[in-house]
Amino acid sequence: MSAGAAAPESGSRLRIAVVGDTLLDVDVSGTSERLSPDAPVPVVDVRTDERRAGGAGLVATMLAKDGHDVTLVTVLSEDVHAAELRALLPDVHIVAGPSGVATPVKTRVRVGEHALVRIDEGCDTPPVPDVTAEMTAVLSQVDAVVVADYGRGVAAAPDLRAALGAVSEHTPVVWDPHPKGASPVPGTTVATPNAAEARRFTGLPGTGVPFATDAAAALVDTWDVGAVAVTLGDRGALVGRRTARGMDARFLPAPSVTAGDPCGAGDRLAAGVAVALARGADVPDAVAAGVADASAYLAAGGVASLLADAAPAVVAVPGADRDALRVVHRVRADGGTVVATGGCFDLLHAGHARTLSAARALGDCLVVCLNSDDSVRTLKGPERPIMTQDDRVELLLALDCVDAVVVFDETTPDEALRRFRPDVWAKGGDYTADELPESRTIAEWGGRVVTVPFHPGRSTTRLASALAAVG
């Protein structure tokens, strides 16, 4: 984003450069029910063999699937694995110099949910690669830059570092560092080490938020960067930055999610931070957005959700899902109760208002799960909805009792609910809690289902019929 330029609008397509080392990741999954006759080791019967771009290529994949124009600035070999990487990134513009070494391949073998072994090929640290003029030139043409350093030399190349330093004067630069990699260039907007990396960079003692606070302060000065966000796994992140009044430290909690494989969570966070910064957010809000993105990514299944055939579980108005997660973070951090309700809400009427108000009274925030336009048509017929989902979101958010809205594309909100796991699911109706189809989903994490007063005689269908008669 050039100096003086307006930040792109929320939901708009951004131009983002991802700079760093690209690897080929292979996930082999299968079953094991016997030992090898040659040695006491398990025999794995392979069921799936999934391949994807790793390292900076994974960040590029994430951002491209989000709908952005992504340029991957990297180095690649001329071998068969490099050709495979190019084929795995059809929606990414690749600007690559020569790597001079074989393409690194990391193969993880899993049996069920358990990792058995990882096999590395060509993963020794290579010399710092040469950088082409095209690689540096593209950096001045984007709205944000993510540096995904995997310790293989791209981020250490002097010409590339000089270009990144110049770009950082007017464009957000997010640097995800590596213990074997280069230090972030001075002027980087925010660096995002995890706690283990921050400990290796600083040598400081301690744990948790106190350690992260000290480490962030030390690294801001050591690296001469705008801010450092030390990520703390499922706890969230601690952002440290210098202000006119001294060091400012802010903890940004993560929502509670059930997650398996954490692979790619740090990449997802860095990508989310870059997008939010490009759209004009300040650093703490951008990191909060990155934490929310990483949590949602893990809740959706992690790296498995990025496979070509995987579809997103929730189709949301731009930013709505993220905003809901921010509300949930804030309430849970304060020890509050998260309440959710759902419906089409096509033409708001007094019955809706009373039901929503009653639901909000059950806790400390109310998240409304709203049927998308396609979902409403499936449930109500081709003439519905009367109002588009954007208008319905806007009207719901105008009510004091509604704190956030999540739009879902299915006929039921179960997958949307799993993203933020409300403590209470509230519905208005003349039925019992056991009859609600969402009851089984809410029970997965020990939530409660509550019915609130039903107001007969007030319905969208009747109101729509009356309006049609008047028309």
CSV table of C-alpha atoms in Angstrom, one decimal:
chain,number,residue,atom,x,y,z
A,1,MET,CA,0.0,0.0,0.0
A,2,SER,CA,1.7,3.2,-1.2
A,3,ALA,CA,2.1,6.2,1.1
A,4,GLY,CA,-1.0,8.3,1.3
A,5,ALA,CA,-3.2,5.6,-0.4
A,6,ALA,CA,-6.5,4.6,1.2
A,7,ALA,CA,-6.6,1.2,2.8
A,8,PRO,CA,-8.5,-1.4,0.7
A,9,GLU,CA,-12.1,-1.9,1.9
A,10,SER,CA,-13.0,-4.9,4.0
A,11,GLY,CA,-13.7,-7.9,1.8
A,12,SER,CA,-11.8,-6.5,-1.2
A,13,ARG,CA,-9.3,-8.4,-3.1
A,14,LEU,CA,-5.8,-7.6,-2.0
A,15,ARG,CA,-2.4,-7.9,-3.7
A,16,ILE,CA,-0.1,-9.7,-1.3
A,17,ALA,CA,3.5,-10.9,-1.8
A,18,VAL,CA,4.7,-13.9,0.2
A,19,VAL,CA,8.5,-14.1,0.4
A,20,GLY,CA,10.4,-17.1,1.6
A,21,ASP,CA,11.5,-20.7,1.3
A,22,THR,CA,9.2,-23.2,-0.5
A,23,LEU,CA,9.1,-26.9,0.3
A,24,LEU,CA,7.0,-29.9,-0.8
A,25,ASP,CA,5.0,-31.4,2.0
A,26,VAL,CA,3.7,-34.9,1.7
A,27,ASP,CA,1.2,-36.4,4.2
A,28,VAL,CA,0.9,-40.2,4.1
A,29,SER,CA,-1.9,-41.7,6.2
A,30,GLY,CA,-2.9,-45.3,6.7
A,31,THR,CA,-3.6,-48.1,9.1
A,32,SER,CA,-1.2,-50.4,10.9
A,33,GLU,CA,-2.2,-53.8,12.3
A,34,ARG,CA,1.0,-55.8,12.1
A,35,LEU,CA,4.7,-55.7,12.5
A,36,SER,CA,7.2,-56.2,9.7
A,37,PRO,CA,8.8,-59.7,9.6
A,38,ASP,CA,12.2,-58.1,8.9
A,39,ALA,CA,12.3,-55.9,12.0
A,40,PRO,CA,10.0,-55.0,15.0
A,41,VAL,CA,8.6,-52.0,13.2
A,42,PRO,CA,4.9,-51.3,12.2
A,43,VAL,CA,3.8,-51.9,8.7
A,44,VAL,CA,1.6,-49.0,7.4
A,45,ASP,CA,-1.0,-49.8,4.8
A,46,VAL,CA,-1.3,-46.5,2.9
A,47,ARG,CA,-4.8,-45.1,2.4
A,48,THR,CA,-4.0,-41.5,1.3
A,49,ASP,CA,-0.9,-39.7,-0.1
A,50,GLU,CA,-1.6,-36.0,-0.1
A,51,ARG,CA,0.8,-33.4,-1.4
A,52,ARG,CA,0.8,-29.6,-1.0
A,53,ALA,CA,3.2,-26.6,-1.1
A,54,GLY,CA,4.8,-26.1,2.2
A,55,GLY,CA,6.8,-23.2,3.8
A,56,ALA,CA,6.1,-19.9,2.0
A,57,GLY,CA,4.1,-22.0,-0.5
A,58,LEU,CA,1.6,-22.9,2.3
A,59,VAL,CA,1.1,-19.2,3.2
A,60,ALA,CA,0.5,-18.4,-0.5
A,61,THR,CA,-2.0,-21.2,-0.8
A,62,MET,CA,-4.0,-19.9,2.2
A,63,LEU,CA,-4.1,-16.4,0.9
A,64,ALA,CA,-5.0,-17.5,-2.6
A,65,LYS,CA,-7.9,-19.6,-1.2
A,66,ASP,CA,-9.0,-16.5,0.6
A,67,GLY,CA,-9.5,-14.8,-2.8
A,68,HIS,CA,-6.4,-12.5,-2.9
A,69,ASP,CA,-4.0,-11.9,-5.7
A,70,VAL,CA,-0.8,-13.6,-4.4
A,71,THR,CA,2.7,-13.4,-5.7
A,72,LEU,CA,5.2,-16.0,-4.3
A,73,VAL,CA,8.7,-14.7,-4.2
A,74,THR,CA,11.0,-17.7,-3.7
A,75,VAL,CA,13.7,-19.9,-5.3
A,76,LEU,CA,13.1,-23.2,-7.0
A,77,SER,CA,15.1,-26.0,-8.4
A,78,GLU,CA,14.7,-27.5,-11.9
A,79,ASP,CA,13.8,-30.9,-10.6
A,80,VAL,CA,10.6,-32.9,-10.7
A,81,HIS,CA,9.6,-31.8,-7.2
A,82,ALA,CA,9.8,-28.2,-8.2
A,83,ALA,CA,7.6,-28.9,-11.2
A,84,GLU,CA,5.1,-30.5,-8.8
A,85,LEU,CA,5.2,-27.4,-6.5
A,86,ARG,CA,4.3,-25.2,-9.5
A,87,ALA,CA,1.4,-27.5,-10.4
A,88,LEU,CA,0.2,-27.3,-6.8
A,89,LEU,CA,0.0,-23.5,-6.9
A,90,PRO,CA,-2.2,-22.8,-9.9
A,91,ASP,CA,-3.7,-19.6,-8.5
A,92,VAL,CA,-0.4,-18.1,-7.3
A,93,HIS,CA,1.9,-16.0,-9.4
A,94,ILE,CA,5.4,-17.4,-8.8
A,95,VAL,CA,8.4,-15.3,-9.2
A,96,ALA,CA,11.3,-17.6,-8.5
A,97,GLY,CA,15.1,-17.4,-8.8
A,98,PRO,CA,17.3,-20.5,-9.0
A,99,SER,CA,17.8,-22.4,-5.8
A,100,GLY,CA,20.9,-24.2,-6.8
A,101,VAL,CA,19.9,-27.3,-4.7
A,102,ALA,CA,17.3,-30.0,-4.8
A,103,THR,CA,13.8,-29.2,-3.7
A,104,PRO,CA,13.3,-30.0,0.0
A,105,VAL,CA,10.6,-32.6,0.7
A,106,LYS,CA,9.1,-33.4,4.1
A,107,THR,CA,7.0,-36.5,4.3
A,108,ARG,CA,4.9,-37.2,7.4
A,109,VAL,CA,3.5,-40.6,8.0
A,110,ARG,CA,0.5,-41.0,10.2
A,111,VAL,CA,-1.5,-43.9,11.5
A,112,GLY,CA,-5.0,-42.7,12.4
A,113,GLU,CA,-4.5,-39.5,14.4
A,114,HIS,CA,-1.0,-40.4,15.5
A,115,ALA,CA,2.2,-39.3,13.8
A,116,LEU,CA,4.6,-42.2,13.2
A,117,VAL,CA,7.6,-40.7,11.5
A,118,ARG,CA,8.8,-37.7,9.4
A,119,ILE,CA,11.1,-38.3,6.5
A,120,ASP,CA,13.2,-35.3,5.2
A,121,GLU,CA,14.8,-35.2,1.8
A,122,GLY,CA,17.2,-32.4,0.7
A,123,CYS,CA,16.5,-30.4,3.9
A,124,ASP,CA,20.1,-29.5,4.8
A,125,THR,CA,20.6,-25.7,5.0
A,126,PRO,CA,21.8,-24.5,1.5
A,127,PRO,CA,23.9,-21.4,0.8
A,128,VAL,CA,22.1,-18.1,0.5
A,129,PRO,CA,20.6,-18.0,-3.0
A,130,ASP,CA,21.0,-15.3,-5.7
A,131,VAL,CA,18.1,-12.9,-6.1
A,132,THR,CA,16.8,-11.7,-9.4
A,133,ALA,CA,15.7,-8.2,-10.2
A,134,GLU,CA,12.2,-9.4,-10.8
A,135,MET,CA,12.0,-10.9,-7.3
A,136,THR,CA,12.7,-7.5,-5.7
A,137,ALA,CA,10.6,-5.4,-8.2
A,138,VAL,CA,7.3,-7.1,-7.4
A,139,LEU,CA,7.5,-6.1,-3.8
A,140,SER,CA,6.7,-2.5,-4.6
A,141,GLN,CA,3.4,-3.4,-6.3
A,142,VAL,CA,1.5,-5.0,-3.4
A,143,ASP,CA,-0.7,-4.1,-0.5
A,144,ALA,CA,1.2,-6.2,2.1
A,145,VAL,CA,4.1,-8.6,2.4
A,146,VAL,CA,4.4,-11.8,4.4
A,147,VAL,CA,8.0,-13.1,5.0
A,148,ALA,CA,7.7,-16.8,5.7
A,149,ASP,CA,11.3,-17.7,6.7
A,150,TYR,CA,12.0,-21.4,6.9
A,151,GLY,CA,15.7,-21.0,7.4
A,152,ARG,CA,16.8,-21.9,3.9
A,153,GLY,CA,18.3,-18.6,3.0
A,154,VAL,CA,15.8,-16.6,0.9
A,155,ALA,CA,15.1,-14.1,3.7
A,156,ALA,CA,18.9,-13.7,4.2
A,157,ALA,CA,19.6,-12.6,0.6
A,158,PRO,CA,21.1,-9.1,0.9
A,159,ASP,CA,19.4,-7.6,-2.2
A,160,LEU,CA,16.0,-9.0,-1.1
A,161,ARG,CA,16.5,-7.6,2.5
A,162,ALA,CA,17.3,-4.2,1.1
A,163,ALA,CA,14.1,-4.3,-1.0
A,164,LEU,CA,12.1,-5.4,2.0
A,165,GLY,CA,13.5,-2.6,4.1
A,166,ALA,CA,12.5,0.0,1.5
A,167,VAL,CA,9.1,-1.5,1.1
A,168,SER,CA,8.4,-1.5,4.8
A,169,GLU,CA,8.5,2.4,4.8
A,170,HIS,CA,5.1,2.4,3.1
A,171,THR,CA,3.7,-1.1,3.1
A,172,PRO,CA,2.9,-3.5,5.9
A,173,VAL,CA,5.5,-6.2,6.3
A,174,VAL,CA,4.8,-9.2,8.5
A,175,TRP,CA,7.8,-11.4,9.3
A,176,ASP,CA,7.4,-15.0,10.5
A,177,PRO,CA,10.9,-15.8,11.7
A,178,HIS,CA,12.8,-19.1,12.0
A,179,PRO,CA,15.5,-20.0,14.5
A,180,LYS,CA,17.9,-20.9,11.7
A,181,GLY,CA,16.8,-18.0,9.6
A,182,ALA,CA,17.7,-14.3,9.3
A,183,SER,CA,16.5,-11.6,11.6
A,184,PRO,CA,13.6,-9.4,10.4
A,185,VAL,CA,14.7,-6.3,8.6
A,186,PRO,CA,14.6,-3.1,10.6
A,187,GLY,CA,11.3,-1.4,10.0
A,188,THR,CA,9.2,-4.6,9.7
A,189,THR,CA,5.7,-3.8,10.9
A,190,VAL,CA,5.3,-6.9,13.1
A,191,ALA,CA,7.3,-10.1,13.7
A,192,THR,CA,5.4,-13.2,14.8
A,193,PRO,CA,7.7,-15.7,16.6
A,194,ASN,CA,6.2,-18.5,18.7
A,195,ALA,CA,7.2,-18.8,22.3
A,196,ALA,CA,9.9,-21.5,21.6
A,197,GLU,CA,11.4,-19.3,18.9
A,198,ALA,CA,11.3,-16.2,21.1
A,199,ARG,CA,13.2,-18.1,23.8
A,200,ARG,CA,15.9,-19.2,21.4
A,201,PHE,CA,16.2,-15.6,20.1
A,202,THR,CA,16.4,-14.0,23.5
A,203,GLY,CA,17.6,-16.7,26.0
A,204,LEU,CA,15.2,-15.2,28.5
A,205,PRO,CA,13.7,-17.4,31.3
A,206,GLY,CA,10.1,-17.7,32.4
A,207,THR,CA,6.9,-19.0,30.8
A,208,GLY,CA,3.5,-17.8,29.6
A,209,VAL,CA,2.5,-14.2,29.3
A,210,PRO,CA,5.2,-12.8,31.6
A,211,PHE,CA,7.9,-14.4,29.5
A,212,ALA,CA,6.2,-13.3,26.3
A,213,THR,CA,6.0,-9.7,27.5
A,214,ASP,CA,9.8,-9.6,28.3
A,215,ALA,CA,10.7,-11.4,25.1
A,216,ALA,CA,8.6,-9.1,22.9
A,217,ALA,CA,10.1,-6.0,24.5
A,218,ALA,CA,13.7,-7.4,24.0
A,219,LEU,CA,13.1,-8.3,20.4
A,220,VAL,CA,11.5,-5.0,19.4
A,221,ASP,CA,14.7,-3.4,20.4
A,222,THR,CA,17.1,-6.1,19.1
A,223,TRP,CA,15.4,-6.3,15.7
A,224,ASP,CA,14.4,-2.6,15.5
A,225,VAL,CA,10.9,-3.5,14.3
A,226,GLY,CA,7.5,-1.9,14.9
A,227,ALA,CA,6.1,-4.7,17.0
A,228,VAL,CA,6.6,-8.3,18.0
A,229,ALA,CA,3.7,-10.7,18.5
A,230,VAL,CA,4.8,-13.7,20.5
A,231,THR,CA,2.3,-16.5,19.8
A,232,LEU,CA,1.4,-18.8,22.7
A,233,GLY,CA,-0.4,-21.7,20.9
A,234,ASP,CA,-4.0,-22.1,22.0
A,235,ARG,CA,-3.7,-19.3,24.5
A,236,GLY,CA,-3.4,-16.6,21.9
A,237,ALA,CA,-0.6,-14.0,21.4
A,238,LEU,CA,1.2,-11.2,23.3
A,239,VAL,CA,1.9,-8.1,21.3
A,240,GLY,CA,4.7,-5.8,22.4
A,241,ARG,CA,5.4,-2.4,20.8
A,242,ARG,CA,7.1,0.9,21.6
A,243,THR,CA,4.9,3.9,22.0
A,244,ALA,CA,5.5,7.5,23.0
A,245,ARG,CA,4.7,6.5,26.6
A,246,GLY,CA,7.0,3.5,26.6
A,247,MET,CA,6.5,-0.3,26.0
A,248,ASP,CA,2.9,-1.3,25.4
A,249,ALA,CA,2.1,-5.0,25.9
A,250,ARG,CA,-1.3,-6.4,25.0
A,251,PHE,CA,-2.5,-10.0,25.4
A,252,LEU,CA,-5.0,-11.3,22.8
A,253,PRO,CA,-6.6,-14.5,23.9
A,254,ALA,CA,-7.6,-17.3,21.5
A,255,PRO,CA,-11.0,-18.9,21.6
A,256,SER,CA,-11.3,-22.4,22.9
A,257,VAL,CA,-11.3,-24.9,20.0
A,258,THR,CA,-10.9,-28.6,19.6
A,259,ALA,CA,-7.9,-29.0,17.3
A,260,GLY,CA,-5.7,-31.8,16.2
A,261,ASP,CA,-2.7,-31.2,13.9
A,262,PRO,CA,-1.4,-27.7,14.5
A,263,CYS,CA,0.6,-27.7,11.3
A,264,GLY,CA,0.2,-24.3,9.5
A,265,ALA,CA,-1.4,-22.4,12.4
A,266,GLY,CA,1.5,-19.9,12.6
A,267,ASP,CA,1.3,-19.4,8.8
A,268,ARG,CA,-2.4,-18.8,9.0
A,269,LEU,CA,-1.9,-16.3,11.8
A,270,ALA,CA,0.8,-14.4,9.9
A,271,ALA,CA,-1.4,-14.3,6.8
A,272,GLY,CA,-4.4,-13.0,8.7
A,273,VAL,CA,-2.3,-10.3,10.3
A,274,ALA,CA,-1.0,-9.1,6.9
A,275,VAL,CA,-4.6,-9.0,5.5
A,276,ALA,CA,-5.9,-6.9,8.4
A,277,LEU,CA,-2.9,-4.5,8.3
A,278,ALA,CA,-3.4,-4.0,4.5
A,279,ARG,CA,-7.0,-3.1,5.3
A,280,GLY,CA,-6.0,-0.4,7.8
A,281,ALA,CA,-6.1,-2.2,11.1
A,282,ASP,CA,-3.6,-1.2,13.8
A,283,VAL,CA,-1.2,-3.8,15.0
A,284,PRO,CA,-3.1,-5.2,18.0
A,285,ASP,CA,-6.3,-5.4,16.1
A,286,ALA,CA,-4.5,-7.1,13.2
A,287,VAL,CA,-2.9,-9.6,15.5
A,288,ALA,CA,-6.3,-10.3,17.0
A,289,ALA,CA,-7.6,-11.0,13.5
A,290,GLY,CA,-4.7,-13.3,12.9
A,291,VAL,CA,-5.4,-15.2,16.2
A,292,ALA,CA,-9.0,-15.5,15.2
A,293,ASP,CA,-8.0,-16.8,11.7
A,294,ALA,CA,-5.6,-19.4,13.2
A,295,SER,CA,-8.3,-20.6,15.6
A,296,ALA,CA,-10.9,-20.9,12.9
A,297,TYR,CA,-8.4,-22.7,10.7
A,298,LEU,CA,-7.7,-25.3,13.4
A,299,ALA,CA,-11.4,-25.7,14.2
A,300,ALA,CA,-12.0,-26.4,10.5
A,301,GLY,CA,-9.5,-29.2,10.5
A,302,GLY,CA,-6.2,-27.4,10.0
A,303,VAL,CA,-4.1,-28.1,6.9
A,304,ALA,CA,-6.7,-30.8,5.7
A,305,SER,CA,-9.1,-27.9,5.1
A,306,LEU,CA,-6.8,-26.6,2.4
A,307,LEU,CA,-7.1,-29.6,0.2
A,308,ALA,CA,-8.4,-28.8,-3.3
A,309,ASP,CA,-11.7,-30.7,-2.7
A,310,ALA,CA,-12.4,-29.2,0.8
A,311,ALA,CA,-15.0,-26.5,1.0
A,312,PRO,CA,-15.3,-23.9,3.7
A,313,ALA,CA,-17.8,-24.8,6.4
A,314,VAL,CA,-19.2,-21.3,6.7
A,315,VAL,CA,-20.0,-18.8,3.9
A,316,ALA,CA,-19.9,-15.5,5.8
A,317,VAL,CA,-20.4,-11.9,4.9
A,318,PRO,CA,-16.8,-10.6,4.7
A,319,GLY,CA,-15.4,-10.2,8.2
A,320,ALA,CA,-18.5,-11.5,10.0
A,321,ASP,CA,-17.0,-14.8,11.1
A,322,ARG,CA,-13.9,-13.1,12.3
A,323,ASP,CA,-15.8,-10.3,14.1
A,324,ALA,CA,-17.8,-13.0,15.9
A,325,LEU,CA,-14.7,-14.7,17.1
A,326,ARG,CA,-13.3,-11.4,18.4
A,327,VAL,CA,-16.4,-10.9,20.4
A,328,VAL,CA,-16.2,-14.4,21.8
A,329,HIS,CA,-12.5,-13.9,22.7
A,330,ARG,CA,-13.2,-10.8,24.6
A,331,VAL,CA,-16.2,-12.2,26.5
A,332,ARG,CA,-14.4,-15.4,27.4
A,333,ALA,CA,-11.3,-13.5,28.5
A,334,ASP,CA,-13.4,-11.7,31.0
A,335,GLY,CA,-15.0,-14.9,32.2
A,336,GLY,CA,-18.3,-14.2,30.6
A,337,THR,CA,-21.0,-16.5,29.0
A,338,VAL,CA,-21.4,-16.7,25.2
A,339,VAL,CA,-24.9,-17.1,23.9
A,340,ALA,CA,-25.9,-17.9,20.3
A,341,THR,CA,-29.2,-18.2,18.5
A,342,GLY,CA,-30.1,-18.7,14.9
A,343,GLY,CA,-32.6,-18.2,12.1
A,344,CYS,CA,-33.4,-16.6,8.8
A,345,PHE,CA,-34.7,-13.3,10.2
A,346,ASP,CA,-36.2,-12.3,6.9
A,347,LEU,CA,-38.2,-9.1,7.7
A,348,LEU,CA,-37.5,-8.4,11.3
A,349,HIS,CA,-40.6,-8.1,13.5
A,350,ALA,CA,-41.5,-7.6,17.1
A,351,GLY,CA,-41.4,-11.4,17.8
A,352,HIS,CA,-37.8,-11.5,16.6
A,353,ALA,CA,-36.9,-8.5,18.7
A,354,ARG,CA,-38.4,-10.1,21.9
A,355,THR,CA,-36.7,-13.4,21.2
A,356,LEU,CA,-33.3,-11.9,20.6
A,357,SER,CA,-33.6,-9.7,23.7
A,358,ALA,CA,-34.5,-12.7,25.8
A,359,ALA,CA,-31.6,-14.7,24.4
A,360,ARG,CA,-29.1,-11.8,25.1
A,361,ALA,CA,-30.3,-11.8,28.8
A,362,LEU,CA,-29.0,-15.3,29.2
A,363,GLY,CA,-25.3,-14.3,29.0
A,364,ASP,CA,-22.7,-11.6,28.2
A,365,CYS,CA,-22.9,-11.6,24.4
A,366,LEU,CA,-25.2,-12.8,21.7
A,367,VAL,CA,-24.0,-14.2,18.4
A,368,VAL,CA,-26.7,-14.7,15.7
A,369,CYS,CA,-26.2,-17.6,13.3
A,370,LEU,CA,-27.9,-16.4,10.1
A,371,ASN,CA,-29.1,-18.5,7.2
A,372,SER,CA,-27.4,-17.3,4.0
A,373,ASP,CA,-29.5,-16.4,1.0
A,374,ASP,CA,-28.9,-19.9,-0.6
A,375,SER,CA,-29.9,-21.5,2.7
A,376,VAL,CA,-33.1,-19.5,3.0
A,377,ARG,CA,-34.1,-20.5,-0.6
A,378,THR,CA,-33.5,-24.1,0.2
A,379,LEU,CA,-35.7,-23.9,3.3
A,380,LYS,CA,-38.4,-21.4,2.2
A,381,GLY,CA,-38.6,-21.6,-1.6
A,382,PRO,CA,-37.3,-19.6,-4.6
A,383,GLU,CA,-39.2,-16.4,-3.6
A,384,ARG,CA,-37.3,-16.0,-0.4
A,385,PRO,CA,-35.4,-14.3,1.1
A,386,ILE,CA,-37.2,-11.0,0.8
A,387,MET,CA,-34.1,-9.2,2.1
A,388,THR,CA,-30.5,-10.1,1.1
A,389,GLN,CA,-28.2,-11.5,3.7
A,390,ASP,CA,-26.1,-8.3,3.7
A,391,ASP,CA,-29.2,-6.3,4.7
A,392,ARG,CA,-30.3,-8.9,7.3
A,393,VAL,CA,-26.8,-8.7,8.8
A,394,GLU,CA,-26.9,-5.0,9.0
A,395,LEU,CA,-30.4,-4.9,10.6
A,396,LEU,CA,-29.5,-7.5,13.2
A,397,LEU,CA,-26.3,-5.7,14.1
A,398,ALA,CA,-28.3,-2.4,14.6
A,399,LEU,CA,-30.1,-4.1,17.5
A,400,ASP,CA,-28.5,-3.4,20.9
A,401,CYS,CA,-29.0,-7.0,22.0
A,402,VAL,CA,-27.0,-8.5,19.0
A,403,ASP,CA,-23.2,-8.5,19.4
A,404,ALA,CA,-22.1,-10.4,16.2
A,405,VAL,CA,-23.5,-12.3,13.3
A,406,VAL,CA,-22.2,-15.4,11.5
A,407,VAL,CA,-23.7,-16.3,8.1
A,408,PHE,CA,-23.9,-20.1,7.3
A,409,ASP,CA,-24.7,-21.7,4.0
A,410,GLU,CA,-26.0,-25.1,5.2
A,411,THR,CA,-29.6,-25.8,6.3
A,412,THR,CA,-28.5,-26.0,10.0
A,413,PRO,CA,-25.8,-23.9,11.8
A,414,ASP,CA,-24.0,-26.9,13.3
A,415,GLU,CA,-20.6,-26.2,11.6
A,416,ALA,CA,-20.9,-22.5,12.4
A,417,LEU,CA,-21.5,-23.4,16.0
A,418,ARG,CA,-18.4,-25.6,16.2
A,419,ARG,CA,-16.3,-22.6,15.2
A,420,PHE,CA,-17.0,-20.6,18.3
A,421,ARG,CA,-18.7,-23.1,20.7
A,422,PRO,CA,-21.3,-21.0,22.5
A,423,ASP,CA,-22.0,-21.8,26.2
A,424,VAL,CA,-25.8,-21.4,25.5
A,425,TRP,CA,-27.9,-22.1,22.4
A,426,ALA,CA,-31.2,-20.2,22.7
A,427,LYS,CA,-34.2,-20.6,20.4
A,428,GLY,CA,-37.7,-19.2,20.5
A,429,GLY,CA,-40.5,-21.7,19.9
A,430,ASP,CA,-43.2,-23.9,21.3
A,431,TYR,CA,-41.1,-27.0,21.6
A,432,THR,CA,-38.7,-28.4,24.2
A,433,ALA,CA,-34.9,-28.1,24.2
A,434,ASP,CA,-34.6,-31.8,23.4
A,435,GLU,CA,-36.5,-31.3,20.1
A,436,LEU,CA,-34.1,-28.7,18.8
A,437,PRO,CA,-31.8,-30.2,16.0
A,438,GLU,CA,-28.8,-28.3,17.3
A,439,SER,CA,-29.0,-29.9,20.8
A,440,ARG,CA,-26.6,-32.8,19.9
A,441,THR,CA,-24.0,-30.4,18.5
A,442,ILE,CA,-24.1,-28.1,21.5
A,443,ALA,CA,-23.7,-31.2,23.7
A,444,GLU,CA,-20.3,-31.9,22.1
A,445,TRP,CA,-18.6,-29.3,24.3
A,446,GLY,CA,-21.0,-29.3,27.2
A,447,GLY,CA,-23.1,-26.3,26.2
A,448,ARG,CA,-26.7,-25.8,27.3
A,449,VAL,CA,-29.8,-25.5,25.2
A,450,VAL,CA,-32.5,-23.1,26.3
A,451,THR,CA,-35.8,-22.1,24.8
A,452,VAL,CA,-37.1,-18.5,25.2
A,453,PRO,CA,-40.6,-17.2,25.0
A,454,PHE,CA,-42.5,-17.8,21.7
A,455,HIS,CA,-44.8,-15.1,20.5
A,456,PRO,CA,-47.6,-16.6,18.4
A,457,GLY,CA,-49.2,-14.5,15.7
A,458,ARG,CA,-46.0,-12.8,14.7
A,459,SER,CA,-44.2,-14.4,11.7
A,460,THR,CA,-42.3,-13.3,8.7
A,461,THR,CA,-44.5,-15.4,6.4
A,462,ARG,CA,-47.7,-13.6,7.6
A,463,LEU,CA,-46.0,-10.2,7.3
A,464,ALA,CA,-44.8,-11.0,3.8
A,465,SER,CA,-48.3,-12.1,2.8
A,466,ALA,CA,-49.8,-8.9,4.2
A,467,LEU,CA,-47.3,-6.8,2.4
A,468,ALA,CA,-48.0,-8.6,-0.9
A,469,ALA,CA,-51.7,-8.1,-0.4
A,470,VAL,CA,-51.2,-4.3,0.1
A,471,GLY,CA,-48.9,-4.2,-2.9
